[in-house]
CSV table of C-alpha atoms and ligand atoms in Angstrom, one decimal:
chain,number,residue,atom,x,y,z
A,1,UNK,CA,14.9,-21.8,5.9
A,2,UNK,CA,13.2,-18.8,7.1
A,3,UNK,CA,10.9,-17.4,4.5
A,4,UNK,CA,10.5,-13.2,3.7
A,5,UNK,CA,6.9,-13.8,3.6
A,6,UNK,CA,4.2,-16.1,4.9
A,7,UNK,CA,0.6,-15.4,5.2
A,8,UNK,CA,-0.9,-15.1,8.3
A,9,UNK,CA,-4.3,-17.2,8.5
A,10,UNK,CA,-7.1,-17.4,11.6
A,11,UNK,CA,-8.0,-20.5,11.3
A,12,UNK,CA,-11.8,-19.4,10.9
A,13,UNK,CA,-11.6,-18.7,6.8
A,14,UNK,CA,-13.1,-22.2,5.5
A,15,UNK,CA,-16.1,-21.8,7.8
A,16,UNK,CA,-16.7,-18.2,6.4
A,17,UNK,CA,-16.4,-19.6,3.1
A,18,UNK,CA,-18.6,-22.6,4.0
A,19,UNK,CA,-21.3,-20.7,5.2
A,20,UNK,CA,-20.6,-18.6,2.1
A,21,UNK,CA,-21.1,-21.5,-0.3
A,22,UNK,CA,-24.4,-21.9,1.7
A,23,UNK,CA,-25.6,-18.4,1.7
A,24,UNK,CA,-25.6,-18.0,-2.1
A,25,UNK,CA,-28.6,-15.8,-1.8
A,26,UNK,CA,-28.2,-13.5,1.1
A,27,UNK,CA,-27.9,-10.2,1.1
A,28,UNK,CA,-28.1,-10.0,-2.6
A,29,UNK,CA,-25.2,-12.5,-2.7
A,30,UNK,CA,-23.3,-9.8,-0.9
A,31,UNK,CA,-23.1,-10.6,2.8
A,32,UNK,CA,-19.2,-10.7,3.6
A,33,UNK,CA,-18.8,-7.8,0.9
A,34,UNK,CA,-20.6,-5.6,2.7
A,35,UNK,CA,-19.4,-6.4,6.1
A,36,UNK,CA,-15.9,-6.3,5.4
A,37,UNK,CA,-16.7,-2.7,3.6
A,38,UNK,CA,-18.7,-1.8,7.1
A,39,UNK,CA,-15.5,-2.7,9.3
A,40,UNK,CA,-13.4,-0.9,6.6
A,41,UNK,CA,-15.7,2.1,7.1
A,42,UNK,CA,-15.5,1.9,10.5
A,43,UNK,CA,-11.6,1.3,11.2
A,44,UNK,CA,-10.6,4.2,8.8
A,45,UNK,CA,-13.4,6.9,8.9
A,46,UNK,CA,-14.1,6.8,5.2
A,47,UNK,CA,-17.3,7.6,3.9
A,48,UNK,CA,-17.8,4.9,1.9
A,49,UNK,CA,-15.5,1.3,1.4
A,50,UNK,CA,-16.1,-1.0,-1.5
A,51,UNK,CA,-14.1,-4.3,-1.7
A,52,UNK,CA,-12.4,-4.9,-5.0
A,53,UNK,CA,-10.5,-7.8,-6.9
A,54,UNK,CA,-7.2,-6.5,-6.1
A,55,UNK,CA,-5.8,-2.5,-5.3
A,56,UNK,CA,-4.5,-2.1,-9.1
A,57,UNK,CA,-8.2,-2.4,-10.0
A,58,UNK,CA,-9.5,0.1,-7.2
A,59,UNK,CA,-6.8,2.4,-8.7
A,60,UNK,CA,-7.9,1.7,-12.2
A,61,UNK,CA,-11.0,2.8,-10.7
A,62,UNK,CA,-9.8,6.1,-9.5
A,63,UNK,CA,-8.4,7.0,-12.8
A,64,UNK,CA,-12.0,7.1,-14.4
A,65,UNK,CA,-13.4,8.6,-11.3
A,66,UNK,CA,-10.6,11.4,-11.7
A,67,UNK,CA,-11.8,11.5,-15.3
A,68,UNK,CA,-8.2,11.3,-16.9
A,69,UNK,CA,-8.1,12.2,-20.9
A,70,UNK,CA,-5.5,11.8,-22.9
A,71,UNK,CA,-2.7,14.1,-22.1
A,72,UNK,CA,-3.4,14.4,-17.9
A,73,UNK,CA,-0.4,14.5,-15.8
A,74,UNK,CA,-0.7,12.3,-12.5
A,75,UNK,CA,2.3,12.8,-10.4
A,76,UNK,CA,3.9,10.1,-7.8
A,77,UNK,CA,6.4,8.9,-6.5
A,78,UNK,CA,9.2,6.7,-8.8
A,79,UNK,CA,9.6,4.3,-5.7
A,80,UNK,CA,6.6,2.6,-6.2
A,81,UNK,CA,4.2,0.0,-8.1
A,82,UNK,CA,3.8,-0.4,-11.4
A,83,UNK,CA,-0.3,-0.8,-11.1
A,84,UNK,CA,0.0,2.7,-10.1
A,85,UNK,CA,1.7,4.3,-13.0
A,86,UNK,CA,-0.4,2.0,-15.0
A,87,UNK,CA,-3.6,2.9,-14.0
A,88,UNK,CA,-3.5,6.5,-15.3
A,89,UNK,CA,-1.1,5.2,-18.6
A,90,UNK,CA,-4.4,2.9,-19.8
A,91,UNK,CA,-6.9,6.2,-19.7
A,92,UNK,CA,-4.2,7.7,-21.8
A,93,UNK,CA,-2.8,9.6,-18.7
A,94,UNK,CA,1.1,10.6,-17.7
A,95,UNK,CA,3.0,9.8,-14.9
A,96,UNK,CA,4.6,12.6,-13.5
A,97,UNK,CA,7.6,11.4,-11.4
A,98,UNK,CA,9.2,13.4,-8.5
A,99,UNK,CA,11.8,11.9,-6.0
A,100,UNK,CA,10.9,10.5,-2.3
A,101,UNK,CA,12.4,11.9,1.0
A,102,UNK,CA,15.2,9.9,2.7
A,103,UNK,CA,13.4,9.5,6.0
A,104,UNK,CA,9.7,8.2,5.5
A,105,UNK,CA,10.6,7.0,1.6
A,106,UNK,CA,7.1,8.6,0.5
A,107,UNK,CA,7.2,11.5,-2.2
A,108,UNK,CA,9.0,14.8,-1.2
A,109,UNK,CA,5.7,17.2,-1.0
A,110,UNK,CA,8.3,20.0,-1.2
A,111,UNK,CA,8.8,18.8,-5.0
A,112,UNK,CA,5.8,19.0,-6.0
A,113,UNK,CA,4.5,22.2,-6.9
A,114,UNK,CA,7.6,22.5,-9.1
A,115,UNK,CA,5.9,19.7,-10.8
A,116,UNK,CA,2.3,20.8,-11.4
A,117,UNK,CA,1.4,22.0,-15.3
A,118,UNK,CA,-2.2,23.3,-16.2
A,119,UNK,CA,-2.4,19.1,-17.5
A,120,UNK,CA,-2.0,18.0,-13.5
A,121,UNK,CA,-5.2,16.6,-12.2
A,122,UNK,CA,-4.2,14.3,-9.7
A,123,UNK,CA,-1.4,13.7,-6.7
A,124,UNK,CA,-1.0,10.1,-5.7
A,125,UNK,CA,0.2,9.8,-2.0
A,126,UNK,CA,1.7,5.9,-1.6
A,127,UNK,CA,2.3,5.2,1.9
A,128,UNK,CA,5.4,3.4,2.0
A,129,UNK,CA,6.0,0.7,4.7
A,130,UNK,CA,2.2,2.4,6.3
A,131,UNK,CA,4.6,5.0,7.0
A,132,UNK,CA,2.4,8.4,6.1
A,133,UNK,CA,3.0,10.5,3.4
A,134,UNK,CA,3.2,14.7,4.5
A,135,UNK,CA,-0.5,14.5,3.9
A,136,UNK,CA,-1.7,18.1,5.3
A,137,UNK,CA,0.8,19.2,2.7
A,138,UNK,CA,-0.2,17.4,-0.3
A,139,UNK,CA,-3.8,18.3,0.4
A,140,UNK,CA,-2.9,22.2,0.9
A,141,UNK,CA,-1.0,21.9,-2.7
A,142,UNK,CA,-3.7,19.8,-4.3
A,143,UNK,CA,-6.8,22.4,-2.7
A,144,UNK,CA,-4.4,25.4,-3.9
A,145,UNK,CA,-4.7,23.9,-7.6
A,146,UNK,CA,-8.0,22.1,-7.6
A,147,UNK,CA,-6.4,18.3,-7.8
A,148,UNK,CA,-7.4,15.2,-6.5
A,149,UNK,CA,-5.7,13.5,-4.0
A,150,UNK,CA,-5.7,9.5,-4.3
A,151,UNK,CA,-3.9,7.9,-1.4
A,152,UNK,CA,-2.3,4.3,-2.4
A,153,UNK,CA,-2.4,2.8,1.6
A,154,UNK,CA,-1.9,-0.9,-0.3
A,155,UNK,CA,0.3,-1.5,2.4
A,156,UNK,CA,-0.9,1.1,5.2
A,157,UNK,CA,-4.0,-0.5,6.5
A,158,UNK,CA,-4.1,0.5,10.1
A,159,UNK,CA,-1.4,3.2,10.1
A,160,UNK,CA,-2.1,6.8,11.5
A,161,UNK,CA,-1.3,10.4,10.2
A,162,UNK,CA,-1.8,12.9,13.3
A,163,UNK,CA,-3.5,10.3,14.7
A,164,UNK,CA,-5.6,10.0,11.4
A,165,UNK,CA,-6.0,6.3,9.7
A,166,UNK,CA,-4.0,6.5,6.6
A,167,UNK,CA,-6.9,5.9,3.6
A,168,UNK,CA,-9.5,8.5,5.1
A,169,UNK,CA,-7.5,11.8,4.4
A,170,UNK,CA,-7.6,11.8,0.2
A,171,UNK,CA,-10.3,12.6,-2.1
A,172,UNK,CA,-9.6,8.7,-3.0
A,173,UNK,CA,-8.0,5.8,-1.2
A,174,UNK,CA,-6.9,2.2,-2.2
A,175,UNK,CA,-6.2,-0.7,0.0
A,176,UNK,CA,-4.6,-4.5,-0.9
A,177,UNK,CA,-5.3,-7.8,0.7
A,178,UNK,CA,-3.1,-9.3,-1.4
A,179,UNK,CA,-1.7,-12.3,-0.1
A,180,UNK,CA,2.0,-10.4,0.4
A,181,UNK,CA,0.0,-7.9,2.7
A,182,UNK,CA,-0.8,-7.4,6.4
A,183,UNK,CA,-4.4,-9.0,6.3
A,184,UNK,CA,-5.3,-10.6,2.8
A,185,UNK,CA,-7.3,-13.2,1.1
A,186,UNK,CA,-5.1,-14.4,-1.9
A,187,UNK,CA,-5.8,-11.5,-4.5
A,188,UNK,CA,-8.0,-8.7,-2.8
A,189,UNK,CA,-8.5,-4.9,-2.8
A,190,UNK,CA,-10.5,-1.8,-1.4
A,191,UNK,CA,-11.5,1.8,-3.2
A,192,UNK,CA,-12.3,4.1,-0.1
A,193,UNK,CA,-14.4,7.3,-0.8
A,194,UNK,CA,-13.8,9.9,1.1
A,195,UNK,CA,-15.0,12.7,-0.9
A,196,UNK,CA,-18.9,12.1,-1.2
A,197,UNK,CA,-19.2,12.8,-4.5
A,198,UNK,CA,-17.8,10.4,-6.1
A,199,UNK,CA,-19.6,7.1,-4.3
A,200,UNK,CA,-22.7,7.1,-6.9
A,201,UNK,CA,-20.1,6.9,-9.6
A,202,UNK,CA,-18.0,3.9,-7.9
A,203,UNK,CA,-21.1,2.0,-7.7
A,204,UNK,CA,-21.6,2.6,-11.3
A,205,UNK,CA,-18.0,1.9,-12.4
A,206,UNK,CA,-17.8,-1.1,-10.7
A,207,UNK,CA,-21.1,-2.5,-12.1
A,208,UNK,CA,-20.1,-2.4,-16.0
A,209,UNK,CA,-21.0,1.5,-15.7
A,210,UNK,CA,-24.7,0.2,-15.2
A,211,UNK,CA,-26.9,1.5,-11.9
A,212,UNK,CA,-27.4,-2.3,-11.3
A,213,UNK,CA,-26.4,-1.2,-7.4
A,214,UNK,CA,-29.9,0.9,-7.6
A,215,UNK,CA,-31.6,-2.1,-9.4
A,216,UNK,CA,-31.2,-4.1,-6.4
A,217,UNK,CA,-32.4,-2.0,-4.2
A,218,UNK,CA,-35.4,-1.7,-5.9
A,219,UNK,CA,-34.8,2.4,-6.8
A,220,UNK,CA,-35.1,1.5,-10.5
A,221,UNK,CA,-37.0,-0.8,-12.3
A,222,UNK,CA,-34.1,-1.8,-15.0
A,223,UNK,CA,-30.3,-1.2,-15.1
A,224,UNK,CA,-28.9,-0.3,-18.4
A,225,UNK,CA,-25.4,1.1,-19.7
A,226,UNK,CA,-25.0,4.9,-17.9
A,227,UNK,CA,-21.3,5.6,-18.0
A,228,UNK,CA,-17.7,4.1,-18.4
A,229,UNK,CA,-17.6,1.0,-16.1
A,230,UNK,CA,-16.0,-2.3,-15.5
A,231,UNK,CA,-17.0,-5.2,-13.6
A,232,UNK,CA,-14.7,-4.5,-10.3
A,233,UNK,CA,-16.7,-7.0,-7.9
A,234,UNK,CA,-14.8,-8.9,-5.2
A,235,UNK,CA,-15.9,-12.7,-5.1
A,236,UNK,CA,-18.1,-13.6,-2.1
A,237,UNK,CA,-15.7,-16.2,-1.4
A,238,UNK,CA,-13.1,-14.0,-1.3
A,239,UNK,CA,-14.8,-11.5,1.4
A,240,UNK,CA,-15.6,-14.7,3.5
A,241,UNK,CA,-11.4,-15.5,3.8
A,242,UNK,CA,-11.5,-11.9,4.3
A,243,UNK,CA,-13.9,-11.6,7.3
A,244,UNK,CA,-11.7,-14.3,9.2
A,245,UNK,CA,-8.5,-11.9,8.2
A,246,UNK,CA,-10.3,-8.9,9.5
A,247,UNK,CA,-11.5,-10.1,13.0
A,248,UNK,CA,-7.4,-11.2,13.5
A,249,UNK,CA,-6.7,-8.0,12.7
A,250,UNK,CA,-6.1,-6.4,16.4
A,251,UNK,CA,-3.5,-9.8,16.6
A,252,UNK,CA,-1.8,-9.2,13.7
A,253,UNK,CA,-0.8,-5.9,14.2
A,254,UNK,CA,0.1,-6.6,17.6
A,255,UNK,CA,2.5,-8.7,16.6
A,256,UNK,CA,4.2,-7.2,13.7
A,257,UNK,CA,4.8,-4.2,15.8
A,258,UNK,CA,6.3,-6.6,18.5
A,259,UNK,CA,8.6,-8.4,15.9
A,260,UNK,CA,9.5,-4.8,14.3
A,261,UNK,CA,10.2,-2.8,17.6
A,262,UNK,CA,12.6,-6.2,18.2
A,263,UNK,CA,14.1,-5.6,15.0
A,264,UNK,CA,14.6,-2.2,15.8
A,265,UNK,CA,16.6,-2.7,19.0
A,266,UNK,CA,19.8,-4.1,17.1
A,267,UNK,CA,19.3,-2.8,13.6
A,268,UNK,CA,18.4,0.8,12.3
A,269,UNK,CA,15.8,0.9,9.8
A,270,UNK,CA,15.7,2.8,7.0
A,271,UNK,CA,12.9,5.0,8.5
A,272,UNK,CA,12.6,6.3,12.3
A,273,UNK,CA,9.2,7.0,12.2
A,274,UNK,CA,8.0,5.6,15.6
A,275,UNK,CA,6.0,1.9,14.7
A,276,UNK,CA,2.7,3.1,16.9
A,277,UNK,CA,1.8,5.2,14.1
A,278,UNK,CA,3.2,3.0,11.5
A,279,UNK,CA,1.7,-0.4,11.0
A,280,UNK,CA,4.9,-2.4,10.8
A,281,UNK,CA,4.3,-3.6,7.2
A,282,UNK,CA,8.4,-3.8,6.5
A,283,UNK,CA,10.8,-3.8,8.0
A,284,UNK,CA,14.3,-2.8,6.0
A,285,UNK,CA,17.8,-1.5,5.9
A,286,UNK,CA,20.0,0.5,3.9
A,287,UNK,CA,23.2,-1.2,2.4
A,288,UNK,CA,26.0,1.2,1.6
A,289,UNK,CA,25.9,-0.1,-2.2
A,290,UNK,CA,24.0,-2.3,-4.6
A,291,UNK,CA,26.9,-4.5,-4.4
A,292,UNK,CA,27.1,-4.6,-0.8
A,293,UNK,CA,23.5,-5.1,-0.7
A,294,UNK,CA,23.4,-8.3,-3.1
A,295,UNK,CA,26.4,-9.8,-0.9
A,296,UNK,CA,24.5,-9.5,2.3
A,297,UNK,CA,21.5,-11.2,0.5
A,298,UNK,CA,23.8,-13.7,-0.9
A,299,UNK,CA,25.3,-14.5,2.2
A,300,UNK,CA,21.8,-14.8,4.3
A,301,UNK,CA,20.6,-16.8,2.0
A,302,UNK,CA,23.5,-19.6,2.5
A,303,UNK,CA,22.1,-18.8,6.0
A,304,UNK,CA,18.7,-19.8,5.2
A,305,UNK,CA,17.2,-16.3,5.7
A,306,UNK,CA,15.3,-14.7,2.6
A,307,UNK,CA,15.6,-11.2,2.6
A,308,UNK,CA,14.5,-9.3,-0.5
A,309,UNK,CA,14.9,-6.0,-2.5
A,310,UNK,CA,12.3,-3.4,-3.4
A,311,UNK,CA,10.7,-1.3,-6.6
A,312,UNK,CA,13.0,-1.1,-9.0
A,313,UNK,CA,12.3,2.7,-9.8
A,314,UNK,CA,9.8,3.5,-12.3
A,315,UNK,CA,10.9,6.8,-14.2
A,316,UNK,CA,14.0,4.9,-15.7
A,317,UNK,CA,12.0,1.7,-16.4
A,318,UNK,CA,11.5,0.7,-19.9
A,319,UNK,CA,7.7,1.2,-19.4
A,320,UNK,CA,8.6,4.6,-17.5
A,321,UNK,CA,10.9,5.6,-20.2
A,322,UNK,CA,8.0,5.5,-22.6
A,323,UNK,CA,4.8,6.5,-21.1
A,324,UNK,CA,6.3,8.8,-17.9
A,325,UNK,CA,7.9,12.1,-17.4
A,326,UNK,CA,10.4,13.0,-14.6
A,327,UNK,CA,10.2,16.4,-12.6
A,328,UNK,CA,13.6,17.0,-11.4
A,329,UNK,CA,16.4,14.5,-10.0
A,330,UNK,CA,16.0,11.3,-8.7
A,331,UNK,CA,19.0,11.4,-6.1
A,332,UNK,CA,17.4,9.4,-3.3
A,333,UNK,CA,14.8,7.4,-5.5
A,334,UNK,CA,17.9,6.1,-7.2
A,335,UNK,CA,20.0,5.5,-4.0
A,336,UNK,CA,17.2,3.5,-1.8
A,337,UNK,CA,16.0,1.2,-4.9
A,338,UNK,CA,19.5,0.2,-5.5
A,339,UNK,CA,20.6,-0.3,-1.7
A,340,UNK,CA,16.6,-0.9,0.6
A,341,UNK,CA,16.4,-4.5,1.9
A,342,UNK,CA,13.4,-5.7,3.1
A,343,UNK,CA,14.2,-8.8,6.1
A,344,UNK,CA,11.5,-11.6,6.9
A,345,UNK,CA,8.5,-10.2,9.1
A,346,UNK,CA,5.3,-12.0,9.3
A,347,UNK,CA,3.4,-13.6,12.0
A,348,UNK,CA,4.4,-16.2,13.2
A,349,UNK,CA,7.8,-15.7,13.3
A,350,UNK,CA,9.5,-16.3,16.3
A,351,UNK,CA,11.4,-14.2,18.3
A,352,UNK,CA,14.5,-16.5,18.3
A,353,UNK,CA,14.4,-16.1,14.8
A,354,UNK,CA,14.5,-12.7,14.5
A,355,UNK,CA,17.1,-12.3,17.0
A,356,UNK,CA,19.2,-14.9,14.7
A,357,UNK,CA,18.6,-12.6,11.6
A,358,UNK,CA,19.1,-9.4,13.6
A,359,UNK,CA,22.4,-11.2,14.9
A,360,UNK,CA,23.6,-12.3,11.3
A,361,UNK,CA,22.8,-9.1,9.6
A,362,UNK,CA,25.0,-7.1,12.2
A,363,UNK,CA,27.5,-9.5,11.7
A,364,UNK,CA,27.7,-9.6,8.0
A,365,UNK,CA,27.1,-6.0,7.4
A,366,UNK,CA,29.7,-3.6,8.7
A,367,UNK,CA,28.4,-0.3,10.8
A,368,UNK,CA,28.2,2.6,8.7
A,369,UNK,CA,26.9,6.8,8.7
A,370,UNK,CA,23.3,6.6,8.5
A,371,UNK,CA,21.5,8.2,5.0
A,372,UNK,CA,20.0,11.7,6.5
A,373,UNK,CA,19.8,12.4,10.2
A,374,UNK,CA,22.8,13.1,11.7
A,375,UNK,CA,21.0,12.9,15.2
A,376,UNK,CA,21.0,9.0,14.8
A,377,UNK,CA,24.7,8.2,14.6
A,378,UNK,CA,24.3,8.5,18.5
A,379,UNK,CA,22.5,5.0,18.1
A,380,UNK,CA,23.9,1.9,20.3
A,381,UNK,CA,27.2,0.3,18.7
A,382,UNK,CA,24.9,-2.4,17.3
A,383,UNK,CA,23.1,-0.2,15.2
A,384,UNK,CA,23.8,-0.6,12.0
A,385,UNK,CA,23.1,1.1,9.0
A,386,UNK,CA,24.1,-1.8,6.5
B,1,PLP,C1,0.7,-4.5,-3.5
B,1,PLP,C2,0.6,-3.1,-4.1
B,1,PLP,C3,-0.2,-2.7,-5.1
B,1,PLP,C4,-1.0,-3.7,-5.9
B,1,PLP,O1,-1.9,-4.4,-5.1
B,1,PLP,P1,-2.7,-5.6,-5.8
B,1,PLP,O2,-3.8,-5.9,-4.7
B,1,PLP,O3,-1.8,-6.8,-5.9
B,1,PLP,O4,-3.3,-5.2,-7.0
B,1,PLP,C5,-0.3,-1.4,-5.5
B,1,PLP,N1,0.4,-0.5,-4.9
B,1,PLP,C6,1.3,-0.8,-3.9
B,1,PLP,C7,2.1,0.3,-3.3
B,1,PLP,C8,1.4,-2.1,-3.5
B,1,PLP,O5,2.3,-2.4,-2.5
């Protein structure tokens, strides 16, 4: 059986946590906290990282940050999370969805103007696969109408815009180590500030919307209740297994760009966006139909090999339905959610395996026009666009 997903481990996480479970007092109680957010800061620019208990809670977080009241319109993509949609819904917010581009699968930036009202306050820019969203785009139309920009990179740690780290180019900026993720630690999460402003808030917000951050370091004399807040600490233990994640993380992405580009050479992904800047976070394929799609599952899976749709859309959801509204139509949104299939790609795969999926898939799945560029139908005969 060869698994869609396992997570990748360094070996070095139960002597982080040991030393951890030893160090109860350090630095506050915050030693791996802080360095994970310094090597976040570090790898992406940001001006300031702080680790949460999972991306859905640094997006929660961004919603009070952006203030949303009753009534605000957010907008984003359809292709995407629920957390994200969510996050906005519990401040009493609403999801604005427009459609995704057939190339990168990231929001079309040329649809959204169209869907901007005087109740729009915020753009969220989810990096699909680490593959960038048109980000000197959104931030033009966002700057043009005084929005926020909050970048969802839960899957984009490591990926490049214009040779930009994805996460450092929004007002906001949300990371996930969760365990389905390139570097992880179980149930895991980052908020990255970009925009200065807003850091004295996070530390509020994340400390019961008390200035317990300035209580401990001795600025005040007492915390007490200052703003909205909720308690949006990572566990110590947690940022240990993290650190081990993080110093593997040159190897990882090493090799999930090895096993991707190997992918590459016999399939045709659903995205040609060249896996340097990408940080090979999926890899997946376009059936020509949802049927054709679950018989190619159906018959890997008699094969052994997991492979594994993606997000259901979320403007025609039953929560979507209710809480969302939809700008415009929802051609390719509905197209890619009904026909995208994500194939096995972690570390530690071997490359005989892959060439055995890549070999079965080809087989199975008959060759087919690609979904926009006409350029790629010059691929190799093996190519296929299932
Ligand atoms: C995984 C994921 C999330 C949620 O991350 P958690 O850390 O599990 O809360 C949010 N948005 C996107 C795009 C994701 O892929």
């Amino acid at each position: 059986m060869i698994p869609f997903h396992r997570p990748w481990t360094s070996g070095e996480e139960l002597r982080h946590i040991a030393h951890a479970l030893e160090d109860q007092g350090g630095a506050a109680g915050r030693h791996y906290t802080r360095t994970c957010e310094q090597w976040l800061e570090t790898l992406t620019g940001c001006h300031r990282a702080f680790l949460t208990p999972s991306c859905t809670a640094a997006l929660e977080m961004t919603a009070l940050l952006a203030r949303i009241r009753p009534g605000d319109e957010v907008i984003m993509a359809s292709f995407t999370f629920p957390s994200m949609a969510n996050a906005f819904v519990l401040r009493g917010g609403v999801p604005v969805f427009v459609d995704i581009r057939s190339d990168t699968l990231n929001i079309d930036e040329t649809r959204i103007t169209a869907a901007i009202t005087s109740r729009t306050r915020a753009i969220v820019a989810m990096h699909y696969g680490g593959v960038a969203c048109e980000m000197d785009t959104i931030m033009a139309i966002a700057e043009r109408h005084g929005l926020i920009v909050i970048e969802d990179a839960a899957h984009a740690i490591g990926a490049t815009y214009k040779g930009r780290q994805l996460g450092s180019i929004g007002h906001l900026a949300t990371l996930s180590f969760h365990r389905t993720k390139n570097i992880q630690c179980g149930e895991g999460g980052a908020l990255l500030v970009n925009a200065p402003e807003y850091v004295e808030r996070t530390g509020v917000i994340r400390e019961n919307g008390t200035d317990r951050a300035s209580f401990l370091d001795l600025k005040v004399p007492h915390y007490s209740w200052i703003d909205l807040g909720t308690s949006c600490l990572i566990s110590e233990f947690s940022a240990a297994f993290l650190w081990a994640q993080m110093a593997g993380f040159d190897h990882v992405l090493e090799q999930r760009r090895k096993l991707w580009l190997q992918y590459q050479a016999t399939l045709r992904p659903a995205t040609d966006v060249p896996v340097i800047e990408h940080n090979a976070h999926i890899f997946h394929v376009l059936a020509e139909s949802r049927a054709q799609r679950q018989q190619l599952m159906d018959a890997l899976l008699i094969e052994g090999i997991q492979s594994v749709p993606h997000y259901q859309p979320l403007h025609s959801s039953e929560a979507g339905l209710l809480y969302g509204k939809v700008s415009g139509d929802m051609a390719i949104t509905d197209r890619v959610a009904a026909t995208l299939l994500r194939l096995p790609l972690w570390v530690g795969l071997t490359t005989e395996e892959v060439e055995h999926i890549c070999a079965r898939v080809a087989a199975l799945a008959p060759p087919t026009a690609p979904l926009s560029d006409p350029a790629r139908r010059d691929s190799p005969p093996h190519s296929v666009n299932i």
